[in-house]
Short mmCIF file of C-alpha atoms in Angstrom, two decimals:
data_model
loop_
_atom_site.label_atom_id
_atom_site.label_comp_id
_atom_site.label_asym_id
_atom_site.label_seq_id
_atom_site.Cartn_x
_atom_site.Cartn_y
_atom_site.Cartn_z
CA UNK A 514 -11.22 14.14 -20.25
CA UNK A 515 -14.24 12.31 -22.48
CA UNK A 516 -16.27 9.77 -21.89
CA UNK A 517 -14.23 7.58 -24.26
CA UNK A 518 -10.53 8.33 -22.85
CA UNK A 519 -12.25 7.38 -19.20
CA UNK A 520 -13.65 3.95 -20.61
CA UNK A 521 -10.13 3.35 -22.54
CA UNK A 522 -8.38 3.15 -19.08
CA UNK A 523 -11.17 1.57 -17.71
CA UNK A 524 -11.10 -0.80 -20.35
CA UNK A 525 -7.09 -1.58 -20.27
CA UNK A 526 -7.08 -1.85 -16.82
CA UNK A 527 -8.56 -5.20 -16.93
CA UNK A 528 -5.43 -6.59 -17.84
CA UNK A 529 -4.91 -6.43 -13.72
CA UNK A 530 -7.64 -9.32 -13.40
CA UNK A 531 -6.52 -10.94 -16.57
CA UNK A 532 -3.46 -11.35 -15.87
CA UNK A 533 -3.80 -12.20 -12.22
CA UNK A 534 -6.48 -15.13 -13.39
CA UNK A 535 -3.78 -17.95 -12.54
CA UNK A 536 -4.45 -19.69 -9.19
CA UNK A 537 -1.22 -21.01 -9.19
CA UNK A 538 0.67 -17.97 -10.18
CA UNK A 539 -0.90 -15.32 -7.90
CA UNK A 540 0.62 -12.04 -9.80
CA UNK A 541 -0.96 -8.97 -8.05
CA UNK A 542 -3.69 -7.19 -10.13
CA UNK A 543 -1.69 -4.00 -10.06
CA UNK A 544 1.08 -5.41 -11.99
CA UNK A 545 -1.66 -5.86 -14.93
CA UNK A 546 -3.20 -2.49 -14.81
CA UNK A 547 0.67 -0.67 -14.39
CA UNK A 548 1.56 -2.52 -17.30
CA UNK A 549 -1.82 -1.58 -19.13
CA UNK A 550 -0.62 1.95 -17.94
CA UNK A 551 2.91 1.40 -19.82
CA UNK A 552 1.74 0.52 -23.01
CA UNK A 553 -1.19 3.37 -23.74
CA UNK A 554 0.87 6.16 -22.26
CA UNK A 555 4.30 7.86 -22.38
CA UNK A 556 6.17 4.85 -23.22
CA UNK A 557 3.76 3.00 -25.60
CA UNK A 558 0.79 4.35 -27.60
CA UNK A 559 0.66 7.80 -26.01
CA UNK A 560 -3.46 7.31 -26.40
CA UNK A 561 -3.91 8.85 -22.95
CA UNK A 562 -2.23 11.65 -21.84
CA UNK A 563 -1.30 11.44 -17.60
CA UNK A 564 -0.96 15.21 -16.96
CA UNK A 565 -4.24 15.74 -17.87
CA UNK A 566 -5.63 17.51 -15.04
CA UNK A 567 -8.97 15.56 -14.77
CA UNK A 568 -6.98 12.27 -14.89
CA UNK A 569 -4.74 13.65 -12.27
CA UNK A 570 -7.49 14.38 -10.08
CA UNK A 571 -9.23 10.79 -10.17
CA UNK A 572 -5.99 9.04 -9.66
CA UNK A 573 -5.35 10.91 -6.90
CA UNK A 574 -8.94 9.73 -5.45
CA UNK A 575 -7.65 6.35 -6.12
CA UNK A 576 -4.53 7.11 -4.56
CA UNK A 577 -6.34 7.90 -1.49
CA UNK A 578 -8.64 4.84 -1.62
CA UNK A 579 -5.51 2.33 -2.35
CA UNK A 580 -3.63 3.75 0.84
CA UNK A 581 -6.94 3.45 2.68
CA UNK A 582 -7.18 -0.38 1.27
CA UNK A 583 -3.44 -1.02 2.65
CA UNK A 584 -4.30 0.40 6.11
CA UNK A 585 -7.06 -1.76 6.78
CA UNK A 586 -5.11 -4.61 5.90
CA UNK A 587 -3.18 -4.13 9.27
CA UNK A 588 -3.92 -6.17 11.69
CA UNK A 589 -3.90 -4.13 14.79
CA UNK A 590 -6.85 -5.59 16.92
CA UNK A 591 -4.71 -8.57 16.93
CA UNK A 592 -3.46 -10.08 19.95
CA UNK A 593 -0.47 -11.07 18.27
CA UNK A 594 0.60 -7.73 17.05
CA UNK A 595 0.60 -6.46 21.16
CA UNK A 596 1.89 -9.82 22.06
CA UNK A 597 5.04 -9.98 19.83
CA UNK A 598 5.89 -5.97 19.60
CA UNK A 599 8.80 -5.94 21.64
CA UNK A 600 10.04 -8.90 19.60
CA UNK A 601 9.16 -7.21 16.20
CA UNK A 602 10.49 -3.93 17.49
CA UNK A 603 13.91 -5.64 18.25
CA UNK A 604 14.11 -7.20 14.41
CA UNK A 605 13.01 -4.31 13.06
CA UNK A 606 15.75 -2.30 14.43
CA UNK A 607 18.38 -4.22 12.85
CA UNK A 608 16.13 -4.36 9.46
CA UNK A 609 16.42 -0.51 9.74
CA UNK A 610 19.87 -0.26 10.54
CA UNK A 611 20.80 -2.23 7.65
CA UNK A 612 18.68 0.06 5.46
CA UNK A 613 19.96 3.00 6.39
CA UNK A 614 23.57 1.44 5.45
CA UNK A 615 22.06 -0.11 1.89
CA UNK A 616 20.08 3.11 1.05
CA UNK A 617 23.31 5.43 1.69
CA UNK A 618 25.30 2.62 -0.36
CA UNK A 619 23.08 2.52 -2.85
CA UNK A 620 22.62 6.49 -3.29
CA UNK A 621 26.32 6.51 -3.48
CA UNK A 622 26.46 4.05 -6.22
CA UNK A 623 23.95 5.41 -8.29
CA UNK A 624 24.35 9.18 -7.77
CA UNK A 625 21.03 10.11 -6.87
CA UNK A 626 21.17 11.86 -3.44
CA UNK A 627 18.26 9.45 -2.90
CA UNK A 628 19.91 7.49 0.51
CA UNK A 629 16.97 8.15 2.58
CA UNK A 630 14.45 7.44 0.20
CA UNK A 631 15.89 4.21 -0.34
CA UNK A 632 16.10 3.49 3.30
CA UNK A 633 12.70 4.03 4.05
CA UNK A 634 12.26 1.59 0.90
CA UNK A 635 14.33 -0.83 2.39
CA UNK A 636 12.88 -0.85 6.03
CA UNK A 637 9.07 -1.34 4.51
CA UNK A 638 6.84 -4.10 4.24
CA UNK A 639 3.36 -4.37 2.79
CA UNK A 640 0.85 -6.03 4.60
CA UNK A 641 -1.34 -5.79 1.62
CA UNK A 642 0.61 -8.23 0.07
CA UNK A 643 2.50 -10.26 2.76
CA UNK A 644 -1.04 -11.54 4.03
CA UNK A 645 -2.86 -12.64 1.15
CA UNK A 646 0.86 -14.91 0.44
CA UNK A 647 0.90 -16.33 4.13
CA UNK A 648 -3.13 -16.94 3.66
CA UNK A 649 -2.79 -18.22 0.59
CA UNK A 650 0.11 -20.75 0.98
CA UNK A 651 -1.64 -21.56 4.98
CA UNK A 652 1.29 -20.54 6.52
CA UNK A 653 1.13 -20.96 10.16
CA UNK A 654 2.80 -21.53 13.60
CA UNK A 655 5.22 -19.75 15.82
CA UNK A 656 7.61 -18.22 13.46
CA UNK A 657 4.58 -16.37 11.13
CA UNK A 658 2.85 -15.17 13.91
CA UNK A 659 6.15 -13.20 15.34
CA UNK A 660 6.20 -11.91 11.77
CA UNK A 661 2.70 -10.13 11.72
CA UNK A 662 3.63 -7.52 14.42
CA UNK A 663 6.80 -6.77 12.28
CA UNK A 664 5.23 -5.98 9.72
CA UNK A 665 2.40 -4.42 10.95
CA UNK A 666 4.16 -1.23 12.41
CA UNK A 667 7.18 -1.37 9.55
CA UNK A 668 4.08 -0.73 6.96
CA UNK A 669 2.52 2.07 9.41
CA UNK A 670 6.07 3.84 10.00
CA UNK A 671 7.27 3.72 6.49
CA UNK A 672 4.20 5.66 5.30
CA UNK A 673 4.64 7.96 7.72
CA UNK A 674 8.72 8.55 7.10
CA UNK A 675 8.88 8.49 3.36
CA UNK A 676 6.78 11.96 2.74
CA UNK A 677 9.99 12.80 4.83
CA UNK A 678 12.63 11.10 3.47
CA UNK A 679 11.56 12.76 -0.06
CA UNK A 680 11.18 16.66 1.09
CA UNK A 681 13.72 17.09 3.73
CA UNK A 682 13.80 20.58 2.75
CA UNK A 683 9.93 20.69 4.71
CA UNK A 684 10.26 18.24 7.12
CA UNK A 685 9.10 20.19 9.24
CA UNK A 686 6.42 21.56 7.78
CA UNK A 687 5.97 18.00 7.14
CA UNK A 688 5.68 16.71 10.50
CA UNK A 689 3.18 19.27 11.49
CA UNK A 690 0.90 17.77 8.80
CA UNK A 691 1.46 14.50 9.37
CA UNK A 692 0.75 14.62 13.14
CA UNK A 693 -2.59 16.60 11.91
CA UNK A 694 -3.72 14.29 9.83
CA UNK A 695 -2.46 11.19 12.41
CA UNK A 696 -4.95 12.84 15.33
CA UNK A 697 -7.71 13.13 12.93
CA UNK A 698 -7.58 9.65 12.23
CA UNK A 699 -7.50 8.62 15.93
CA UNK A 700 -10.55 11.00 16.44
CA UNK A 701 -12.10 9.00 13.96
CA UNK A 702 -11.41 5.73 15.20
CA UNK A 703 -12.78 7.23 18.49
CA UNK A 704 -16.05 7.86 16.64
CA UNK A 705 -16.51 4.65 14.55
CA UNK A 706 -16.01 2.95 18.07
CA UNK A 707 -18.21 5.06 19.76
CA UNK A 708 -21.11 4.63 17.30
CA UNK A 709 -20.28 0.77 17.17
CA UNK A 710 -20.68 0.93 21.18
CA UNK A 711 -23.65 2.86 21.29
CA UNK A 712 -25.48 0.88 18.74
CA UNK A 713 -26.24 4.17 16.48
CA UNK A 714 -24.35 2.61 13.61
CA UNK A 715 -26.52 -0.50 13.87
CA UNK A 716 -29.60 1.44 14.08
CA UNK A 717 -28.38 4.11 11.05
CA UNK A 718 -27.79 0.62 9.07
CA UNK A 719 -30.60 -0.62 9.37
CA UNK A 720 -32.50 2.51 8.44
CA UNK A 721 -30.21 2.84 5.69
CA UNK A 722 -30.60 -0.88 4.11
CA UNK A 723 -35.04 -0.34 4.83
CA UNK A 724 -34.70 2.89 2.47
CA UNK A 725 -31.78 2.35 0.79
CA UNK A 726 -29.99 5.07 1.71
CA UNK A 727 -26.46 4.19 0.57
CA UNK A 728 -25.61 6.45 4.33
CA UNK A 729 -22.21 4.36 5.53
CA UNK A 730 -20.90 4.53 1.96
CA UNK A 731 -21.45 7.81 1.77
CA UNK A 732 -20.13 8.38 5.77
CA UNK A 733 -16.52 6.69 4.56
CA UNK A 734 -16.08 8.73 1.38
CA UNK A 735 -17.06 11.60 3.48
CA UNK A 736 -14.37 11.04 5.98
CA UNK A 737 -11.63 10.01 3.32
CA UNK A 738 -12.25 13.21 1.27
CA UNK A 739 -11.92 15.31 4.29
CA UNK A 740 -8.82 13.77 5.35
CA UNK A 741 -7.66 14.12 2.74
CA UNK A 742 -8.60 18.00 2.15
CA UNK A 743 -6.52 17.82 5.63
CA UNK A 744 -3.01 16.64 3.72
CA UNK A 745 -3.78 18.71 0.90
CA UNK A 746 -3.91 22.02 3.07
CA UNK A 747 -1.51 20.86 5.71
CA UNK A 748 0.84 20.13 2.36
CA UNK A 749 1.18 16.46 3.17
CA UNK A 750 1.12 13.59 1.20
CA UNK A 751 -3.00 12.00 0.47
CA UNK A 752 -1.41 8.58 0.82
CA UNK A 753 -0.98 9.58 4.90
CA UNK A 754 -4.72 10.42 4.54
CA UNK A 755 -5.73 7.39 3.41
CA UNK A 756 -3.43 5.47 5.22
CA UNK A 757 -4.88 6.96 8.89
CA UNK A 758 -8.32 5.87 7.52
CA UNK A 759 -7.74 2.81 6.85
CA UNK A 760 -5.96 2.04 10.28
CA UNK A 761 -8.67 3.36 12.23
CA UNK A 762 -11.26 1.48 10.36
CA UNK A 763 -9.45 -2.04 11.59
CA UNK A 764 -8.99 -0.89 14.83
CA UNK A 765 -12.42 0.12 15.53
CA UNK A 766 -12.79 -3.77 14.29
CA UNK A 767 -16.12 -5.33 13.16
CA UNK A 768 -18.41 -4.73 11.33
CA UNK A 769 -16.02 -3.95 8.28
CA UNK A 770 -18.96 -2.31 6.12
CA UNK A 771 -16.48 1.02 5.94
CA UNK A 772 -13.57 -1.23 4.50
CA UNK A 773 -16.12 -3.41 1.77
CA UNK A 774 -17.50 -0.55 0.49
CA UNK A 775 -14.95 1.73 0.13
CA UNK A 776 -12.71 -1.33 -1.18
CA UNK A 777 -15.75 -1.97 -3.85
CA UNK A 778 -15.28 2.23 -5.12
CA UNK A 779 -11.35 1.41 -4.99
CA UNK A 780 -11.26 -1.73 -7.10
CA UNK A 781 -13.63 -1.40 -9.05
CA UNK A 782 -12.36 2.22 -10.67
CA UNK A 783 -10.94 4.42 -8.67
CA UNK A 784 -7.57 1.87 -7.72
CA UNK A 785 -7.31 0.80 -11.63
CA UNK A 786 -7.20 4.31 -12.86
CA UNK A 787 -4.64 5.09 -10.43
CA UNK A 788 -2.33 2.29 -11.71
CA UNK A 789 -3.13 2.83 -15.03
CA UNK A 790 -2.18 6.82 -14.71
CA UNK A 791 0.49 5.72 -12.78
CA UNK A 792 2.11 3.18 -15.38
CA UNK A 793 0.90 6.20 -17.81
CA UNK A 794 3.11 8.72 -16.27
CA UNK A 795 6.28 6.71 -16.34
CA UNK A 796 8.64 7.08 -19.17
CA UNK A 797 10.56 3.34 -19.75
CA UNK A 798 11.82 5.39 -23.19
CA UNK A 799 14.60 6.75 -20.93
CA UNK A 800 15.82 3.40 -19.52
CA UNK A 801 17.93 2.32 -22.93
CA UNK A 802 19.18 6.17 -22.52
CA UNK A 803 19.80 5.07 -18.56
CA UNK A 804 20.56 1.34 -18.47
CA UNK A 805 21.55 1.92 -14.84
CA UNK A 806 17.99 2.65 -13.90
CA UNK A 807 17.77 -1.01 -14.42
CA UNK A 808 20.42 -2.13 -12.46
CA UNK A 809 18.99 0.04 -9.47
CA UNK A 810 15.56 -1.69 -9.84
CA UNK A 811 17.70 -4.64 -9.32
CA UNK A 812 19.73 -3.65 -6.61
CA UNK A 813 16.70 -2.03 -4.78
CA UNK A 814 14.80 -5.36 -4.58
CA UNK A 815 18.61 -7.17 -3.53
CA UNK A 816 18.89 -4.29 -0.87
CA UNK A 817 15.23 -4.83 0.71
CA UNK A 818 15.73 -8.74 0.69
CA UNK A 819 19.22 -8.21 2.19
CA UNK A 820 17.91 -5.97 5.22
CA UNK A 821 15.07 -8.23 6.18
CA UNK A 822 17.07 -11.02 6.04
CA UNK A 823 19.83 -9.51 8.07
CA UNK A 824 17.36 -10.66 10.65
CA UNK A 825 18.71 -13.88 10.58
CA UNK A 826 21.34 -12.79 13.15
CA UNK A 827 18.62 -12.58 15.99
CA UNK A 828 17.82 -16.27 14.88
CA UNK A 829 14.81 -15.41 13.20
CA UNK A 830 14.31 -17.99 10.58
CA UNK A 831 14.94 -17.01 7.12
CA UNK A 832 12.92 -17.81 4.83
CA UNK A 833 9.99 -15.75 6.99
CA UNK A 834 12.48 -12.84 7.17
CA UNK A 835 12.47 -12.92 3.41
CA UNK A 836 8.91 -12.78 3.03
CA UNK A 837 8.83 -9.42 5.12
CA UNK A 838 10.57 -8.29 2.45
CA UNK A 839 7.74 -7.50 0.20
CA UNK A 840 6.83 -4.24 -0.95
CA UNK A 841 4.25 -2.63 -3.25
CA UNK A 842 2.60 0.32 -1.26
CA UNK A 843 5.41 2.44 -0.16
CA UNK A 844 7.58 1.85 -3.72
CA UNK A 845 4.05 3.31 -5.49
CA UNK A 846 3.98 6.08 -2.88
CA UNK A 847 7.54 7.27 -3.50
CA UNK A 848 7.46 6.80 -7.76
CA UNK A 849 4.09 8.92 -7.26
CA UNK A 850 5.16 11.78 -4.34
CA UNK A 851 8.50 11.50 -6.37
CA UNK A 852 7.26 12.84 -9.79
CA UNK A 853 5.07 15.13 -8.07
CA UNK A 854 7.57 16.97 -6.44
CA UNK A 855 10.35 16.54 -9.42
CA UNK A 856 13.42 14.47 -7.56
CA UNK A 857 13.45 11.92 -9.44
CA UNK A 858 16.14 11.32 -12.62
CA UNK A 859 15.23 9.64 -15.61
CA UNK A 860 13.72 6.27 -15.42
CA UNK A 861 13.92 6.47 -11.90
CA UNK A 862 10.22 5.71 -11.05
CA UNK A 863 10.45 3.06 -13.12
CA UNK A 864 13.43 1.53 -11.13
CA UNK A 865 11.32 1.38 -7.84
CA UNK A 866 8.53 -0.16 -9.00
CA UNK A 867 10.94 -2.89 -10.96
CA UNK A 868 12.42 -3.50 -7.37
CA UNK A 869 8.46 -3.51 -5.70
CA UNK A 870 7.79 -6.33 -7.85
CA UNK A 871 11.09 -8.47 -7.69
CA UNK A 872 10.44 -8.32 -4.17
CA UNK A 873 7.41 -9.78 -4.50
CA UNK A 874 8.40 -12.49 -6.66
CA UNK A 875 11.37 -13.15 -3.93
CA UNK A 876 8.58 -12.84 -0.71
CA UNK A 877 6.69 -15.69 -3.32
CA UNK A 878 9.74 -18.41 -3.37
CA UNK A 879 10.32 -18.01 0.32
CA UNK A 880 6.46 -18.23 1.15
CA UNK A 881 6.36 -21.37 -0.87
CA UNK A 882 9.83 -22.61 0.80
CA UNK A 883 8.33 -21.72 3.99
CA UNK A 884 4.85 -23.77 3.12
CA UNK A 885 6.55 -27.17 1.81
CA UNK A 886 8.70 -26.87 5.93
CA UNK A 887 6.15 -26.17 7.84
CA UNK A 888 3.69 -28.80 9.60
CA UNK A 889 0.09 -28.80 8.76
CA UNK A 890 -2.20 -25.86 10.17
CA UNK A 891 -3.71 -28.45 12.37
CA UNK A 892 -0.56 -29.46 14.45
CA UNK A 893 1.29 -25.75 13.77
CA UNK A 894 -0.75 -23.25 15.26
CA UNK A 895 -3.30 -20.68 14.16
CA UNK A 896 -2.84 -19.54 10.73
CA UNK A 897 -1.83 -16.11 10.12
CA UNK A 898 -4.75 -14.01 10.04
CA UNK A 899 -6.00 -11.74 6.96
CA UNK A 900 -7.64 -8.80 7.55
CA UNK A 901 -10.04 -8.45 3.99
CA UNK A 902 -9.68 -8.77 0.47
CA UNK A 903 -6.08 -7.64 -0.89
CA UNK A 904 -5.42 -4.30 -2.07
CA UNK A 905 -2.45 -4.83 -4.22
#
């Protein structure tokens, strides 16, 4: 790869911030850059080529980095997540038993042998994207703050499961290196809180800031990279990697120096070359050839919607059951891990990331329907809190 090709994707993928510029219509940055992706490789210009192994290699840096970004966004030093578990874990039981129905439905349908895979899709939600909405709209009271727990662990066990749900064949093989990389990650929560309690990573920071030493940026790419040399050799996913990082930076809690600067490396280039290889390596030539590809990126997003909603029957209300329904993290994961391991068909990956962001565009409506019910934050409750900038 040259210096040129490298500032071409740079250069395309600000169509991300371009095209999210609205303040009214919130589109996620990734849906820029994927498209930016779409239109300079296999499908469109064919200017950059997405097998190239250099490419490969950053995106798969900015794989790591994006999973890290959606870990941190869960919220698991909040009281509300401990506080409403049992609750969420009761909804999300029937979420999941209506996935697994959907996803074997759906795999029927289609003919792709793909029931699990869709499952998993089905149960997920991303908090990266459901708290930036409920922030954004000041969605508050009762019924959102049941909702955070849901989707808390839904986004932690999803990542975990669809590695799984893709390789049966090595599951496992699978396991093994999942629960390796899993007890790393609590070791090094155990370490970011022990520092934190002892004061050395006060002391180390302000050493660092006095001689500019750069040291905590280069302590949290340190610890991603080796996680996610872990998942390489264990032969596990780097998304789990990144994931486990992220979740033990929020629960070690504040400071979140980790998170910003690691969040400044992922936005800034390593996430937008991921998105743009991403959109690069996906092939939309085959969908006239497969029209049904459509019609599965359609029913995908109909299937996820239906599941959360089927919450309804515990009396949840609906409209917040709808917004659980969004998805952009684990549809990514499974179009990447996907054409990485070859089980795909044709036009396939394309399909789940259609049904990632119809999702969205559904968890959008119901947000807003949600907003122009509620009561004002004042009188409703605490509003739902964020946990950092979004991640896409």
């Amino acid at each position: 790869m040259s210096f040129a090709t490298l500032a071409l994707i740079v250069a395309v993928a600000l169509a991300g911030p371009l095209l999210a510029w609205s303040d009214s219509a919130r589109i996620p940055v990734v849906v820029g850059e994927l498209a930016a992706g779409v239109l300079v490789g296999d499908t469109g210009a064919r200017w950059i080529n997405a097998n190239q192994p250099t490419f490969q290699f950053l995106a798969n840096i900015g794989f790591a980095m994006v999973m890290f970004a959606a870990g941190s966004h869960v919220p698991i030093r909040d009281r509300a997540l401990a506080a409403g578990a049992r609750l969420a874990l009761g909804r999300l039981a029937v979420v999941v038993v209506a996935a697994v129905a959907f996803g074997w439905l759906v795999a029927t349908a289609f003919g792709t042998g793909h029931g699990a895979m869709y499952a998993v899709l089905f149960a997920s939600s991303s908090a990266a994207v459901i708290l930036p909405i409920t922030e954004s709209l000041g969605l508050s009271g009762p019924a959102m703050l049941r909702l955070l727990p849901q989707v808390a662990i839904a986004d932690a066990a999803c990542i975990v499961a669809l590695p799984l749900a893709l390789d049966p064949g090595h599951a496992g093989r699978g396991a093994a290196g999942a629960a390796a990389v899993i007890g790393c990650g609590v070791v090094a929560f155990g370490l970011f809180w022990l520092t934190e309690r002892h004061g050395w990573r006060g002391a180390a920071h302000r050493k660092s800031e006095q001689r500019e030493f750069a040291l905590e940026l280069r302590v949290s790419v340190l610890a991603l990279l080796l996680l996610a040399a872990l998942a390489q050799r264990t032969h596990v996913s780097i998304m789990l990697a990144g994931f486990c990082l992220g979740l033990a930076v929020a629960a070690a809690g504040e400071p979140r120096r980790l998170a910003r600067q690691l969040f400044g490396l992922s936005e800034g280039l390593f996430g937008p070359i991921f998105f743009v290889w991403l959109g690069a390596s996906l092939d939309l030539r085959a969908l006239p050839s497969h029209p049904s590809m459509i019609v599965l990126g359609v029913v995908l997003a109909a299937g996820a919607v239906a599941a959360h909603a089927a919450t309804a029957l515990t009396k949840a209300p609906l409209a917040p059951a709808v917004l659980a329904s969004a998805q952009l993290g684990v549809p990514v994961a499974a179009a990447t891990l996907g054409q990485q391991l070859g089980v795909l068909k044709p036009g396939e990956g394309a399909a789940l990331l259609l049904g990632a962001l119809l999702t969205i565009a559904a968890a959008t409506v119901s947000g807003r329907l949600a907003a122009s019910h509620s009561t004002s934050p004042t009188t409703a409750g605490p509003t739902v809190p964020g946990n950092g900038p979004t991640a896409g």
